[in-house]
Amino acid sequence: MITPHFPILQVVLPLIAAPVMVLARRGTLAWLLAVAVSWAGLYISLALLAQVADGGVISYAIGNWPPPWGIEYRIDRVNAFLLVLVSLIAAVVVVYSRASIGAEVPREQQYLFYAMYALCLAGLLGIAATGDAFNLFVFLEISSLSTYVLIAMGRDRRALMASYQYLIMGTIGATFYVIGVGLLYLMTGTLNMADMAARLQDVTEVRPVLAALAFITVGVCLKLALFPLHVWLPNAYAYAPSAVTAFLAATATKVSVYVLLRFYFSVFGASAVFAALPMGKILLLLSLAAMFIASAIAIFQADLKRLFAYSSVAQIGYITLGISFDSVTGLTAGIVHLFNHALTKGALFMLLGCIALRLGGVRFDNIRGIARVMPVTSFGIVLGGLSLIGVPATVGFVSKWYLVLAALESGQWWIALAIVLSSLLAVIYVWRFVEAAYFREPDPGIVKLKEAPLEMLVPAWLMIAGCIYFGLDASLTVDGASQAAATLLQGIR
Amino acid sequence: MTSVVLHPGMVLIAGALLLVALRGTARAAASLIVPAVALYLVWQVPDGVAWSAPFLDYQLALISGDRLSRLFAAIFAVMAFGGALFALNQKNPLELPAALIYAGAAIGVTLAGDLITLFVFWELMAIGSTLVIWSAGKGSAYRASLRYLMIHLLGGVILMAGIAGHVAEFGSIAFQRMTLDSPAHWLILAGFLINAGAPPLSAWLPDAYPEASWSGTVFLSAFTTKTAVYVLLRGFPGTELLIYIGLFMAFYGIVYALLENDMRRILAYSIVNQVGFMVTGVGIGTEMALNGAAAHAFTHIIYKALLLMSAGSVLLMTGKRKCTDLGGLFQSMPVTAICGIVGALAISSFPLTSGFISKSMISQSAADEHLFYVWLMLAAASAGVFLHAGIKFPWFVFFQRDSGLRPPDPPRNMQLAMLLFAALCIVLGVYPAPLYELLPYAVHYEPYTGAHVVTQLQLLLFSGLAFFVMLNYLRRTLTITLDVDWLYREPGRKLARESVAGLSRAGHKLEAGVRSQAGLWGGWILQQFGAMGAGSPWPTGSMALWVMVLLLAYLLLYYI
């Protein structure tokens, strides 16, 4: 049977697809292959989630080398949830990307685009699936390197600069991570995460471990764009092709959050990170700073993609805020927001891509009156914006609700207030779009534009529909998140 | 769950969306039929929870009826009908649908049996009312609507934090009586009071309402503040703090209304004043006081709408809104003038008008509770009401010196709406029994006793005398009165700009500081990376520097 091999197939399918695409040298063929592996990946991830739903753990030994000597793929409820998220976003975005990439990337480069896309997907899924700290680094590099190429494919020449900056920062981040892993290896003699966690208990010399924690924290926080390490993100999001922005915004930072969670809760142990060290407070302050400062910067942006990129930095703040509480509710809030924000931001960037397809850009001075000619797209952006604000009946509300509950549970009233107050800033930047799109007279150039093609609108609206559906009936996402949170907290304390 | 009930608020909202698609006669007919249907549906709402739905881990109660909620829902539906009749010839296609959404959301709040449903309709109300102001179409209205929206969203998030806290603490989302024993309830109270126009944020009301169109203000006067009174009645009856807040509001409204020149701003301040009476009633908290607050909200909606309809008619026919530009209009606008005077008498609680039978219940309950100073201040405030709204508004607009303006009465539908509401004011004043029947508690109160009537008439006569004696001081000049809103309109905006700029300056300074302090090693890093980063919006070098700083900070913190 093939089912036992699902953990490796999840990662290997897109990994093998990439060179095949390069060999085929056909854009359409590459796209078909990308669609096939993405949807197969979605199926596999759902099957994996079903297998671990009862709280079990799948341990897959690659090449039958048993852990801790061989590389182990280890699926529990936490990363199964994440695998579903990444595969889902990938499956939706790949359908969308055909028309979008068709317009934004030269024809002769399109097969390369899909190859990079498949590599990036393989990298992200690999990070999520693996139970080996060094293997994780390898996948981190695979996803990062392919991401640099994907960003550089943007039409704007500044995409090169953005990609270059991300390359520098991403490399620093990955290096820090690998230094951290090296220190851990030094102290424990193992690279398998579960094994590492068990051996760390007996380590008496804690200084190298603390240094490892610092290196890994900073390295991963760079990748997840935690304030103030976010500076690479706005440019990368703004100048990358639309489909890439949607994909990265919904997956890349989320996977990095997962890495942080994994190391904090499963390797170092929550008590080492949060009780013995001031990690919770640092994370809390940085998260709050992200929520307010990044939102405030978003308000002043002239380009919608940059605006929503800064909003992403702010929303990542909500996720890390949830983590900083170190409680079931807090982690549930963080994880559910991870999912909800991926849906919301993915949908928003896809819809912005629809406008970019027709207009060539999404600057505020270009999009005046766009709602008259692109009503479906504009309304979708409004709904996504409402979700960012956290209006009831959208997923944003569900996240905020649990975040506020977690803040109250920890007895910190002022944080609950800060959470709800920061959503006022989101009101302002979403309103800027509403005002420009609905209440401004369109330029003569805009009037003759048409609505975006269905093959882009349908995937984007699917995500918007998800934002509403999971906002009304949150049982699926919240249950998944709270189970994942419970699993994480079961780890060594 | 005995019968299938339609949600009156949602029917109104659906009807509003339908209106957007309709034109001409069909639109006019629909805009009257929809509120009428909603009114009918309000009476079909049974006691107890009729609609519920699961959400998160909770059971929402979308429709939960009792006497109090039906009373408020009914007057909101009546108001939607009267307002729609008045606004039939409003040219702006957006305003009436927005107003009906606003009204539907207000009804939704009154029927909500749980805090989450309440919050959803609460926010919808803020959006609907903002659109009403916005559809006046002027630049000043647009800016006012944004200020208005920000205040209400602020109120909304405070309310939401409170609701979340309440749920975290008590595990139930049911909307029941609360006491001020936990921070959550303080926050909920603060959220409610912001909508009631309580200090220190009262200024949103007179700032925004007069900026709406001639018909928009009529709607605005009715819903937001009165839903706030409703939720206070249900959530915080007998909270002593509310007595003082209410009294403050009553006097705040009077002082500013006396100083004001714009006729609709006068009436807007008078809303704060009147809501002050109701909040005081809620604070007193006896059955009669609560009855009085509810009854006063009911009658207030009618006569305040009537006053604003008459002011709106004047505005529509003359295009002028300042008392100094108006006067002598009774000659050519007799219907408007008469209806305005009926409204003015009712707000002054003249015997035989609706104001008399409701407001006197609040004062009487203060007397029954031996709250002498409260009673005294309420009496003084009543006299003040007569000064600023009862005489000042009709005198300066319809009489006084002749301004030379000779506009005719407004179109037939507007006259009809005014006459309808004027008739309601008189009928309720003469024959209050039907209203008393609807009140949440049994009424043991007889308004028309000799003592009540004589006291009230004395009060009114003396304050009327005072008005004409002091007429020279009260005559308005072209001045602007400063209120709290100035704080966030001028320095507040500057502060926001400055703080954003300041933050970025501080960031640069910090970075520069780190650079100079970083010594040789840091300088070397910067040379390596800074040069390459030159020309990009954020030098790559400074990013890398931040990474180093953070890493060192972490190491330092860990090792301490």
CSV table of C-alpha atoms in Angstrom, one decimal, chain A residues 161 164-165 168-169 172 176 206-208 210-215 217-218 221-222 226-229 231-232 234-235 239 264 273 277-279 282-283 286 293 296-297 300 306 310 386 390 392-393 397-398 400-402 404-405 408-409 413 416-417 420-421 423-425 427-428 431 435 439-440 471-475 478-479, chain B residues 54-58 94 116 119-120 123 127 130-131 134 142 145-146 149-169 173 182-185 187 496-497 500 503 529 532-548 550-560:
chain,number,residue,atom,x,y,z
A,161,MET,CA,16.7,44.7,-5.3
A,164,TYR,CA,18.6,40.6,-3.2
A,165,GLN,CA,17.8,42.1,0.2
A,168,ILE,CA,21.0,38.7,2.4
A,169,MET,CA,18.5,38.6,5.3
A,172,ILE,CA,21.7,35.5,7.8
A,176,PHE,CA,21.9,31.8,12.5
A,206,VAL,CA,23.4,25.4,29.8
A,207,ARG,CA,25.3,28.3,28.2
A,208,PRO,CA,25.7,26.8,24.7
A,210,LEU,CA,21.0,29.3,25.6
A,211,ALA,CA,23.2,30.6,22.8
A,212,ALA,CA,21.6,28.1,20.5
A,213,LEU,CA,18.2,29.3,21.6
A,214,ALA,CA,19.2,32.9,20.9
A,215,PHE,CA,20.6,32.1,17.5
A,217,THR,CA,15.1,32.6,17.8
A,218,VAL,CA,16.7,35.4,15.9
A,221,CYS,CA,12.2,35.4,13.7
A,222,LEU,CA,14.0,36.9,10.7
A,226,LEU,CA,8.8,39.5,13.5
A,227,PHE,CA,9.1,43.2,14.2
A,228,PRO,CA,11.8,44.7,13.9
A,229,LEU,CA,13.3,42.0,11.7
A,231,VAL,CA,12.3,45.1,6.9
A,232,TRP,CA,12.9,42.7,4.0
A,234,PRO,CA,7.4,44.8,2.4
A,235,ASN,CA,9.6,45.2,-0.6
A,239,TYR,CA,7.5,43.7,-6.1
A,264,TYR,CA,10.1,26.4,21.7
A,273,VAL,CA,11.8,29.1,27.2
A,277,LEU,CA,13.8,33.1,30.5
A,278,PRO,CA,12.0,36.4,29.8
A,279,MET,CA,11.1,35.1,26.3
A,282,ILE,CA,10.1,39.9,24.9
A,283,LEU,CA,7.8,38.2,22.4
A,286,LEU,CA,7.7,42.8,20.0
A,293,ILE,CA,3.8,50.3,14.5
A,296,ALA,CA,0.5,52.7,11.5
A,297,ILE,CA,3.1,52.5,8.8
A,300,PHE,CA,0.7,55.8,5.1
A,306,ARG,CA,3.0,47.4,0.4
A,310,TYR,CA,2.9,45.9,6.4
A,386,LEU,CA,-13.3,43.3,7.1
A,390,GLY,CA,-11.9,41.4,12.8
A,392,PRO,CA,-17.9,39.3,13.3
A,393,ALA,CA,-18.8,36.6,10.8
A,397,PHE,CA,-13.2,37.9,14.5
A,398,VAL,CA,-12.6,34.3,15.6
A,400,LYS,CA,-9.3,38.2,17.8
A,401,TRP,CA,-11.9,36.6,20.1
A,402,TYR,CA,-9.6,33.9,21.2
A,404,VAL,CA,-8.6,38.5,23.8
A,405,LEU,CA,-9.8,35.5,25.8
A,408,LEU,CA,-7.8,38.0,29.8
A,409,GLU,CA,-7.0,34.5,31.0
A,413,TRP,CA,-6.4,43.6,30.8
A,416,ALA,CA,-7.0,42.7,25.6
A,417,LEU,CA,-7.6,46.4,25.1
A,420,VAL,CA,-9.0,45.5,20.1
A,421,LEU,CA,-7.7,49.0,19.8
A,423,SER,CA,-7.9,46.8,15.0
A,424,LEU,CA,-8.9,50.5,14.7
A,425,LEU,CA,-5.7,51.0,12.7
A,427,VAL,CA,-10.1,50.1,9.9
A,428,ILE,CA,-8.2,53.1,8.6
A,431,TRP,CA,-11.1,52.3,4.6
A,435,GLU,CA,-12.6,55.3,-0.3
A,439,PHE,CA,-16.0,57.0,-3.6
A,440,ARG,CA,-13.6,58.5,-6.1
A,471,GLY,CA,-15.9,32.9,10.5
A,472,LEU,CA,-19.4,31.6,10.9
A,473,ASP,CA,-18.6,28.0,11.7
A,474,ALA,CA,-15.2,28.0,13.3
A,475,SER,CA,-15.5,24.5,14.9
A,478,VAL,CA,-10.6,26.1,16.3
A,479,ASP,CA,-10.8,22.4,17.1
B,54,PRO,CA,-24.6,28.2,17.3
B,55,PHE,CA,-21.5,30.2,17.0
B,56,LEU,CA,-18.0,29.2,18.4
B,57,ASP,CA,-18.9,27.5,21.6
B,58,TYR,CA,-22.0,29.5,22.3
B,94,LEU,CA,-28.0,56.1,-0.7
B,116,ILE,CA,-22.3,38.8,20.6
B,119,PHE,CA,-22.2,43.6,19.3
B,120,VAL,CA,-22.7,42.6,15.7
B,123,GLU,CA,-21.3,47.8,14.8
B,127,ILE,CA,-21.8,51.7,9.8
B,130,THR,CA,-22.0,56.8,9.1
B,131,LEU,CA,-23.4,56.2,5.6
B,134,TRP,CA,-21.8,60.6,4.5
B,142,TYR,CA,-17.6,63.4,4.9
B,145,SER,CA,-18.7,61.1,9.3
B,146,LEU,CA,-15.2,59.7,9.5
B,149,LEU,CA,-17.1,56.5,12.7
B,150,MET,CA,-13.8,56.5,14.6
B,151,ILE,CA,-15.5,57.3,17.9
B,152,HIS,CA,-18.1,54.6,17.4
B,153,LEU,CA,-15.6,52.0,16.4
B,154,LEU,CA,-13.6,53.0,19.5
B,155,GLY,CA,-16.7,52.5,21.5
B,156,GLY,CA,-17.3,49.2,19.7
B,157,VAL,CA,-13.8,47.8,20.5
B,158,ILE,CA,-14.1,48.8,24.1
B,159,LEU,CA,-17.4,47.1,24.2
B,160,MET,CA,-16.0,44.0,22.5
B,161,ALA,CA,-13.1,43.9,25.0
B,162,GLY,CA,-15.7,44.1,27.8
B,163,ILE,CA,-17.8,41.4,26.3
B,164,ALA,CA,-14.8,39.1,25.9
B,165,GLY,CA,-13.9,39.8,29.5
B,166,HIS,CA,-17.4,39.1,30.6
B,167,VAL,CA,-17.4,35.8,28.8
B,168,ALA,CA,-14.0,34.8,30.1
B,169,GLU,CA,-15.1,35.6,33.6
B,173,ILE,CA,-22.9,35.3,26.6
B,182,SER,CA,-15.4,43.6,37.3
B,183,PRO,CA,-13.3,45.5,34.8
B,184,ALA,CA,-15.2,43.7,32.0
B,185,HIS,CA,-18.4,45.4,33.1
B,187,LEU,CA,-15.7,48.4,29.8
B,496,ALA,CA,-0.9,61.6,15.4
B,497,ARG,CA,1.2,63.0,12.6
B,500,VAL,CA,4.4,58.8,13.6
B,503,LEU,CA,8.7,57.4,15.9
B,529,PHE,CA,26.9,46.1,4.1
B,532,MET,CA,26.0,47.9,-0.9
B,533,GLY,CA,22.6,48.9,0.6
B,534,ALA,CA,23.0,52.5,-0.5
B,535,GLY,CA,20.2,53.7,-2.7
B,536,SER,CA,17.6,51.3,-1.5
B,537,PRO,CA,14.8,52.5,0.7
B,538,TRP,CA,16.1,50.5,3.7
B,539,PRO,CA,19.8,49.9,3.5
B,540,THR,CA,20.4,46.2,3.8
B,541,GLY,CA,23.2,47.1,6.2
B,542,SER,CA,20.9,48.6,8.7
B,543,MET,CA,18.7,45.5,8.6
B,544,ALA,CA,21.7,43.3,9.3
B,545,LEU,CA,22.7,45.6,12.1
B,546,TRP,CA,19.3,45.2,13.7
B,547,VAL,CA,19.7,41.4,13.5
B,548,MET,CA,23.0,41.7,15.4
B,550,LEU,CA,18.7,41.7,18.6
B,551,LEU,CA,21.0,38.7,18.9
B,552,LEU,CA,23.2,40.4,21.4
B,553,ALA,CA,20.2,41.6,23.3
B,554,TYR,CA,18.9,38.0,23.5
B,555,LEU,CA,22.2,36.6,24.6
B,556,LEU,CA,22.6,39.3,27.2
B,557,LEU,CA,19.1,38.7,28.6
B,558,TYR,CA,19.6,34.9,28.6
B,559,TYR,CA,22.9,35.1,30.4
B,560,ILE,CA,21.8,37.5,33.1
